[in-house]
XYZ file of C-alpha atoms in Angstrom:
549
model
C -0.515 4.909 23.031
C -0.123 8.857 22.900
C -1.357 10.077 19.318
C -0.501 13.744 19.738
C 2.692 15.734 19.102
C 3.201 17.097 22.615
C 6.952 17.832 24.127
C 6.949 16.605 27.636
C 8.193 20.048 28.411
C 4.956 21.350 27.417
C 3.072 19.290 29.610
C 5.273 19.416 32.568
C 4.976 23.126 32.704
C 1.040 23.215 32.503
C 0.672 20.741 35.437
C 3.133 23.169 37.665
C 1.615 25.844 37.033
C -1.979 23.885 37.584
C -0.725 23.907 41.379
C -0.711 27.258 42.145
C -3.912 28.486 44.124
C -4.937 31.302 41.585
C -4.885 28.915 39.032
C -7.101 26.075 40.451
C -10.301 27.477 38.969
C -8.643 27.563 35.616
C -7.302 23.851 35.392
C -10.369 22.656 33.055
C -8.898 25.320 30.895
C -5.347 24.000 31.231
C -6.325 20.514 30.510
C -7.906 21.295 27.520
C -4.849 22.755 26.348
C -2.982 19.633 26.738
C -5.389 18.043 24.720
C -5.282 20.660 21.685
C -3.917 20.303 18.618
C -0.454 20.919 17.711
C -0.268 24.661 16.807
C -2.010 25.457 20.478
C 1.927 25.478 21.409
C 3.314 28.178 18.793
C 6.737 26.865 17.916
C 7.384 24.195 20.375
C 5.787 21.975 17.896
C 5.596 21.935 14.195
C 1.943 22.580 12.780
C -0.359 19.453 11.769
C 1.121 18.583 8.273
C -1.142 17.909 5.347
C -0.927 14.069 4.564
C -0.855 12.140 1.223
C -0.939 8.807 0.554
C -0.418 7.270 -2.594
C -0.748 3.782 -3.427
C 0.107 1.891 -6.519
C -1.744 -1.348 -7.672
C 0.267 -4.439 -8.138
C 3.903 -2.553 -8.519
C 6.998 -5.022 -7.624
C 9.281 -4.541 -4.917
C 12.137 -3.242 -7.378
C 9.952 -1.192 -9.631
C 11.260 2.397 -8.855
C 14.426 3.539 -9.906
C 15.274 4.179 -6.032
C 14.622 0.507 -5.362
C 16.508 -0.865 -8.239
C 14.887 -0.476 -11.461
C 15.911 0.508 -14.817
C 12.320 2.736 -14.972
C 12.326 6.218 -15.358
C 11.092 7.523 -11.908
C 13.049 10.717 -11.307
C 10.059 12.376 -9.291
C 9.805 9.271 -7.057
C 13.077 8.903 -6.847
C 13.672 12.849 -5.730
C 11.507 12.089 -2.642
C 13.501 9.229 -1.566
C 16.624 11.084 -1.940
C 15.413 14.031 0.139
C 13.264 11.537 2.249
C 13.622 8.124 3.767
C 12.893 4.960 2.334
C 11.877 1.452 4.227
C 12.712 -1.832 3.152
C 10.955 -3.980 4.825
C 6.928 -2.171 4.747
C 4.327 -5.105 4.438
C 0.709 -4.986 2.866
C -1.422 -7.901 3.068
C -0.610 -9.483 -0.783
C -4.124 -8.594 -2.028
C -5.803 -5.440 -3.522
C -8.949 -5.292 -1.075
C -7.412 -6.219 2.124
C -4.951 -4.190 2.126
C -7.024 -0.806 1.307
C -9.175 -2.105 4.003
C -6.231 -2.805 6.759
C -4.609 0.817 5.085
C -8.050 2.915 5.429
C -9.121 1.110 8.992
C -5.707 0.527 10.988
C -7.367 -2.802 11.346
C -6.657 -6.337 9.774
C -8.681 -6.990 7.077
C -10.605 -9.932 8.768
C -11.387 -7.212 11.524
C -12.706 -4.478 8.976
C -14.877 -7.215 6.985
C -12.604 -7.783 4.215
C -10.738 -11.095 4.940
C -10.933 -11.636 1.015
C -12.085 -9.663 -2.110
C -15.584 -7.475 -2.343
C -18.112 -10.675 -2.414
C -20.299 -11.242 0.956
C -19.783 -14.691 1.982
C -21.835 -14.150 4.844
C -18.896 -14.360 7.354
C -17.575 -11.696 10.406
C -14.291 -11.297 8.423
C -15.336 -11.701 4.807
C -18.529 -9.466 4.019
C -17.012 -7.693 1.174
C -17.150 -4.094 2.569
C -16.057 -2.309 5.022
C -18.258 -3.316 8.328
C -19.503 -1.052 11.397
C -17.126 -2.227 13.737
C -14.432 0.057 11.681
C -13.787 3.636 10.886
C -11.634 5.167 8.492
C -8.623 7.700 8.834
C -10.672 9.999 6.971
C -13.710 9.426 9.621
C -11.078 9.938 12.185
C -9.153 13.180 11.110
C -12.671 15.144 10.096
C -13.618 15.899 13.476
C -9.859 17.083 13.937
C -10.736 19.603 11.324
C -9.226 17.947 8.304
C -10.475 18.079 4.614
C -10.591 14.691 3.238
C -9.836 14.053 -0.540
C -9.439 10.747 -2.407
C -9.465 9.743 -6.264
C -8.991 6.485 -7.488
C -9.701 3.110 -7.108
C -11.747 2.238 -3.486
C -12.501 -1.487 -4.036
C -13.497 -2.051 -0.332
C -17.690 -1.376 -1.242
C -18.889 -1.406 -4.431
C -22.588 -1.244 -3.700
C -23.647 2.795 -3.435
C -23.882 3.497 0.551
C -20.801 2.634 0.973
C -18.514 4.425 -1.384
C -15.926 7.219 0.051
C -18.298 9.910 1.019
C -20.042 7.324 3.040
C -16.935 6.878 4.726
C -15.595 10.223 5.734
C -14.432 11.631 2.539
C -15.491 15.111 1.514
C -14.772 14.528 -2.297
C -14.009 11.528 -4.462
C -13.326 11.178 -8.250
C -12.464 7.701 -9.385
C -14.058 4.056 -9.558
C -15.904 2.383 -6.300
C -15.928 -0.936 -8.374
C -12.121 -1.995 -9.023
C -10.031 -1.444 -11.830
C -8.849 -2.996 -15.463
C -9.582 0.058 -17.122
C -6.980 2.438 -18.445
C -8.768 4.177 -21.677
C -12.507 4.118 -22.440
C -12.567 1.497 -24.893
C -11.476 -0.937 -22.004
C -14.859 -0.461 -20.490
C -16.127 -2.832 -23.279
C -14.256 -5.629 -21.868
C -14.364 -4.870 -18.444
C -17.886 -3.986 -18.402
C -18.682 -3.977 -14.488
C -16.225 -1.156 -13.609
C -17.720 2.340 -13.383
C -16.695 5.938 -12.594
C -18.148 8.365 -9.928
C -17.975 12.099 -8.874
C -18.833 12.381 -5.517
C -21.624 10.282 -5.069
C -23.237 9.760 -8.809
C -21.945 7.860 -11.857
C -20.339 9.932 -14.464
C -19.220 9.304 -18.219
C -15.319 7.987 -18.880
C -14.193 11.263 -20.453
C -12.901 10.736 -23.790
C -9.339 10.773 -24.742
C -9.015 10.423 -21.396
C -5.941 7.862 -19.233
C -6.796 6.670 -16.081
C -3.506 7.419 -14.194
C -3.846 11.298 -15.464
C -7.416 11.492 -14.519
C -7.101 10.554 -10.950
C -3.936 12.554 -10.462
C -5.586 15.726 -12.153
C -8.422 15.651 -10.057
C -6.068 14.974 -6.999
C -4.078 18.072 -7.888
C -7.782 20.145 -8.492
C -9.114 19.058 -4.920
C -5.662 20.019 -3.285
C -5.462 23.339 -4.595
C -8.892 23.956 -3.357
C -7.871 22.402 -0.253
C -4.788 24.345 0.724
C -6.847 27.750 -0.210
C -9.072 27.205 2.532
C -6.067 27.131 5.026
C -6.844 24.017 6.733
C -4.977 20.645 7.158
C -5.950 18.381 4.436
C -5.854 14.033 3.733
C -5.612 12.745 0.133
C -5.331 9.255 -0.449
C -4.531 8.741 -4.216
C -5.196 5.187 -5.253
C -3.963 4.302 -8.492
C -4.670 1.488 -10.890
C -1.659 1.105 -12.460
C 0.483 -0.975 -13.185
C -2.522 -3.503 -12.223
C -3.281 -5.690 -16.101
C -3.981 -5.021 -18.405
C -1.021 -3.604 -20.042
C -2.456 -0.174 -21.356
C 0.059 2.799 -21.727
C 0.223 5.839 -23.623
C 1.789 5.510 -27.132
C 4.554 8.399 -25.954
C 5.090 6.737 -22.654
C 5.959 3.056 -24.365
C 7.983 4.467 -27.097
C 10.335 5.680 -24.490
C 11.276 1.612 -23.716
C 11.591 0.342 -26.878
C 14.190 -2.116 -26.793
C 14.799 -1.706 -23.465
C 14.138 -5.299 -22.642
C 15.737 -6.929 -25.343
C 18.061 -8.155 -23.209
C 15.576 -10.114 -21.394
C 14.350 -11.004 -17.857
C 17.327 -12.938 -16.827
C 19.857 -10.221 -17.160
C 17.099 -7.453 -16.072
C 16.672 -9.113 -12.846
C 20.428 -9.677 -12.461
C 20.844 -6.167 -12.594
C 18.169 -5.212 -10.336
C 19.703 -7.050 -7.888
C 23.250 -5.886 -8.141
C 22.029 -2.189 -7.872
C 19.703 -3.336 -4.749
C 22.872 -4.472 -3.053
C 25.115 -1.141 -4.201
C 21.962 1.241 -2.716
C 22.148 -0.333 0.837
C 18.488 -1.807 0.141
C 19.668 -5.345 0.529
C 22.268 -7.336 2.543
C 24.837 -8.806 0.351
C 24.621 -12.273 1.857
C 21.360 -12.275 0.934
C 21.021 -14.690 -2.474
C 18.981 -13.765 -5.182
C 16.206 -16.117 -4.939
C 15.828 -18.720 -7.717
C 13.491 -18.629 -10.787
C 9.980 -20.162 -9.874
C 8.794 -23.553 -11.529
C 7.466 -22.665 -15.275
C 9.676 -19.742 -15.987
C 12.313 -20.766 -19.012
C 15.642 -19.102 -19.260
C 15.536 -15.889 -21.420
C 17.962 -17.785 -23.685
C 15.281 -20.980 -24.512
C 12.676 -18.339 -25.688
C 11.885 -18.670 -29.340
C 12.494 -15.164 -31.446
C 9.019 -14.446 -31.430
C 8.671 -15.024 -27.931
C 11.286 -12.962 -26.880
C 9.914 -9.950 -28.742
C 6.416 -10.038 -27.603
C 7.492 -10.662 -24.012
C 9.939 -7.707 -24.119
C 7.166 -5.472 -25.504
C 4.895 -6.462 -22.647
C 7.475 -5.180 -20.054
C 8.104 -1.779 -22.217
C 4.417 -1.211 -21.333
C 4.382 -2.260 -18.059
C 7.431 -0.105 -17.493
C 5.557 3.236 -19.384
C 2.720 2.487 -16.708
C 5.008 2.807 -14.175
C 6.368 5.882 -16.041
C 3.200 7.424 -16.166
C 2.451 7.431 -12.046
C 5.942 9.313 -11.603
C 5.072 11.801 -14.235
C 2.058 12.679 -12.242
C 3.494 12.780 -8.764
C 5.732 15.413 -10.667
C 2.730 17.319 -11.254
C 1.480 16.864 -7.607
C 4.464 17.782 -6.309
C 4.769 21.050 -8.119
C 1.119 22.143 -7.247
C 1.874 21.787 -3.761
C 4.837 24.095 -4.102
C 3.259 26.187 -6.137
C 0.464 26.115 -2.895
C 3.103 26.812 -0.630
C 2.306 23.565 1.491
C 5.083 21.381 0.052
C 7.036 21.453 3.161
C 4.320 20.547 5.867
C 3.335 17.948 3.826
C 3.961 14.307 4.401
C 4.017 12.248 1.397
C 3.907 8.297 1.860
C 4.042 6.072 -1.179
C 3.942 2.213 -1.479
C 1.982 -0.696 -3.505
C -1.020 -2.596 -2.220
C 0.878 -5.973 -2.819
C 3.760 -7.503 -4.977
C 3.781 -7.802 -8.818
C 1.515 -10.023 -9.872
C 1.781 -13.190 -11.816
C -1.632 -13.689 -13.130
C -1.594 -15.861 -16.836
C 1.514 -17.788 -15.812
C 4.497 -18.207 -17.797
C 4.108 -15.314 -21.105
C 0.999 -13.593 -19.541
C -2.462 -13.907 -20.968
C -4.104 -11.776 -23.446
C -7.777 -11.656 -23.389
C -8.396 -8.425 -25.446
C -10.367 -8.030 -28.997
C -8.564 -10.179 -31.653
C -6.192 -7.961 -33.419
C -6.230 -5.125 -31.118
C -2.274 -3.651 -30.687
C -0.848 -4.300 -27.317
C -1.023 -1.671 -25.344
C -4.237 -0.031 -26.382
C -7.599 -0.062 -24.961
C -8.937 -2.683 -26.810
C -5.950 -5.109 -25.478
C -6.003 -6.512 -22.573
C -2.732 -8.611 -21.398
C -0.402 -9.059 -18.422
C 3.108 -9.240 -17.768
C 3.132 -12.821 -16.651
C 5.420 -14.688 -14.441
C 8.497 -14.096 -15.924
C 8.374 -10.198 -15.547
C 6.507 -10.351 -12.497
C 9.517 -12.077 -10.770
C 11.835 -9.444 -12.128
C 9.565 -6.759 -10.468
C 9.958 -8.552 -7.033
C 13.712 -8.531 -6.984
C 15.180 -10.489 -4.880
C 11.975 -11.617 -3.074
C 10.112 -14.996 -3.542
C 6.531 -15.484 -5.220
C 4.369 -13.052 -6.010
C 0.525 -11.267 -5.685
C -1.649 -13.444 -3.257
C 1.190 -14.975 -1.203
C 2.269 -13.957 1.894
C 6.004 -14.822 1.009
C 7.821 -11.721 1.027
C 7.444 -11.259 -2.920
C 3.813 -11.193 -2.404
C 3.610 -8.863 0.788
C 6.626 -6.467 0.433
C 6.440 -3.028 -1.053
C 8.688 -0.301 -1.994
C 7.818 2.473 0.522
C 8.739 6.405 0.575
C 8.116 8.891 2.978
C 8.922 12.604 2.276
C 8.086 15.606 4.278
C 10.618 18.783 4.636
C 9.397 19.872 8.061
C 8.952 16.604 9.613
C 11.838 14.146 8.344
C 15.592 15.463 8.933
C 16.770 11.787 8.290
C 17.438 13.108 4.186
C 18.101 9.938 1.950
C 17.666 7.475 4.661
C 17.207 3.848 4.674
C 15.286 1.993 7.295
C 15.115 -1.780 7.706
C 12.166 -1.363 10.632
C 9.720 -3.907 9.676
C 6.254 -1.776 9.232
C 2.732 -2.756 8.093
C 0.358 -0.898 5.893
C -2.156 -0.871 8.882
C -0.124 1.086 10.859
C -0.755 4.435 8.340
C -3.916 4.911 10.590
C -1.969 5.437 14.106
C 0.602 7.406 12.355
C -2.157 9.630 11.003
C -3.601 9.969 14.500
C -0.560 10.568 16.517
C 0.290 13.399 13.392
C -3.102 15.080 13.609
C -3.753 15.094 16.942
C -6.900 13.370 16.338
C -9.022 10.749 18.813
C -9.642 7.501 17.810
C -13.643 6.605 18.953
C -14.545 3.721 20.638
C -18.041 3.857 19.088
C -19.222 5.194 15.937
C -22.918 5.030 14.728
C -23.667 3.327 17.642
C -21.238 0.513 17.499
C -18.315 -0.820 18.809
C -14.997 0.080 17.171
C -12.058 -2.056 17.066
C -8.967 -0.471 18.459
C -6.145 0.196 16.392
C -3.755 -2.787 15.293
C -1.176 -0.495 13.752
C 1.632 0.812 15.225
C 2.329 4.802 14.840
C 5.515 5.281 12.441
C 6.232 8.789 13.588
C 9.279 7.842 16.047
C 10.682 5.940 12.848
C 10.834 9.655 11.215
C 13.507 10.384 13.176
C 15.411 7.015 13.449
C 13.733 5.491 16.727
C 12.284 2.400 17.000
C 8.877 1.549 16.302
C 6.946 0.023 19.166
C 4.666 -3.037 18.577
C 3.574 -5.244 21.285
C 2.489 -8.163 18.921
C 3.277 -10.378 16.148
C 2.649 -9.499 12.303
C 0.220 -11.654 10.702
C -0.757 -12.357 7.384
C -3.966 -14.629 5.872
C -5.072 -14.974 2.302
C -6.849 -17.588 0.569
C -5.150 -19.958 3.242
C -1.501 -18.334 2.720
C -0.456 -17.515 6.184
C 2.562 -16.234 8.010
C 3.559 -14.676 10.971
C 6.509 -12.492 11.911
C 8.365 -11.772 15.403
C 11.159 -10.316 15.117
C 13.449 -11.645 12.419
C 11.533 -14.672 12.434
C 8.911 -15.500 10.029
C 6.761 -18.469 10.007
C 5.004 -18.889 6.649
C 3.190 -21.478 4.217
C 1.415 -21.543 1.356
C -2.145 -23.105 1.310
C -2.192 -26.892 2.005
C 1.419 -27.088 2.298
C 3.855 -27.274 5.822
C 5.246 -24.553 7.544
C 8.337 -23.272 6.893
C 10.409 -20.945 9.124
C 13.309 -18.210 8.080
C 15.531 -15.874 9.963
C 14.854 -12.621 7.626
C 18.078 -11.065 9.352
C 20.151 -13.565 7.639
C 17.866 -14.845 4.720
C 15.605 -11.878 3.328
C 14.871 -14.211 0.259
C 13.324 -17.147 2.401
C 15.867 -20.138 1.028
C 17.232 -21.326 4.087
C 14.130 -23.259 5.639
C 14.850 -23.488 9.457
C 11.484 -25.491 10.660
C 13.142 -28.516 11.042
C 15.804 -27.745 13.365
C 13.606 -25.199 15.350
C 10.625 -27.393 16.526
C 9.994 -25.552 19.786
C 9.862 -21.833 18.185
C 7.441 -23.494 15.289
C 5.324 -24.789 17.463
C 5.234 -21.347 19.794
C 5.017 -18.875 16.462
C 2.111 -21.654 15.380
C 0.307 -21.369 18.711
C 0.487 -17.618 18.469
C -0.885 -17.706 14.857
C -3.646 -19.661 15.766
C -4.537 -17.419 18.404
C -4.455 -14.272 16.095
C -7.171 -16.186 13.673
C -9.568 -16.156 16.186
C -9.088 -12.577 17.376
C -9.406 -11.014 13.987
C -12.305 -13.344 12.698
C -9.849 -14.995 10.074
C -10.780 -18.321 9.002
C -9.341 -21.832 7.513
C -9.621 -21.166 3.645
C -11.793 -24.318 3.263
C -14.581 -22.969 5.833
C -14.849 -19.821 3.671
C -15.075 -22.020 0.600
C -17.589 -23.945 2.226
C -19.451 -20.854 3.427
C -19.631 -19.975 -0.255
C -21.098 -23.054 -1.775
C -23.999 -23.102 1.105
């Protein structure tokens, strides 16, 4: 794969000139020009862009206004209106594996994080980024990029495995995970800590995590822009992952918004998605999962509790959007907005943890939404958030692995407001950064052989061209398994039979065709099993047995 933005006419001209006898002695220099960054060709190609990757945590497919939501996200909606939306962008179904795939351009098992951050002493399950992988920051640094990160790391919690050890120049955030928005929450989530660079710091009084991560990102970007060098920023939010904690004024904006109940909100979101052109109208809305009562059957007290949970959840997403507005303003002030590629997506589908009604694990008597409360949105609202898709976080049905996706780059995207339905994957971000930056991907690093990039560059997609992909996309998490080849997806929940869906006709996975397509099922199963061996993925039972040893 060619990871440089070169025009064939430039290369042809150089090659033709090199054949002239007078220039034969200068041929090495001409070769160097071919391998130079895009700026070497002046106006022939655009300057290398700054790249900003913003990832939400546990945010559902329909949680942005531009993906069907009633939540107020005007700044993200504006990026979508002037940029590009993808309707089939995939993650891995869980936070740590998605972060590993994003950062390395590999399947998570290849990078050493086939599950979470526990070390199971198995090659694909070490709980930290391994030595056979490199991060986007490590690859972009030799190409002259300044690499910045704020937020949740969660791909290696022990010191020595933090962002500065993996190519980033500046970092502020939590290496160990999330679950904290206000300082008081640290009395509940005692294993979470915050760092600046490579040293621990105290959580500031009065701070709110979404604001903290964003404010520091803006500071870093302003400093980087002043250096007149391209930069890469990875802004990794905790929000809207549980616990439900938000600023009072943000919660107040949504008071009464969800009194109509989850059934009505889900229907409204689905209708808006169809109207927007995000969904084919022939795709039916997936049915409610087991344990989800109709809203009308809930008691008045339960309705009040559930509606308030969603008010807080909406406020958490609203806060992300407010801060993206601040970041965009800072980019414009620094005069780098036009040549900055901004990518926004979520690490997995919305979480149904806590089941029907959600959980409440905070301090007794603490008001919901405050730092001493510790609530989840629950099964009902997670189903709304993933509208119209089936299932939730940790599964590899569409509700677990599909994310809203926005790309915005004034100088590089001419398809303003376009909606693209090509499948894409979080591990494609590495290949995309390589092509845009002109960076070289190493074969070795630190004396270790590095896995080749698995993802495909999304640069063609930015101009409406097809993305080249030579292999099917595959998923595995806790024994949940899937393979997608073209429009066909073979999927199963752990311990359950395989199901087969034609996603072009049935994105919501309601019409199982496995019984009628035995040959296709057998072929896709064989490809999936070969993939598992190639990427160090193991049957879930083997991982669990290793933990007991």
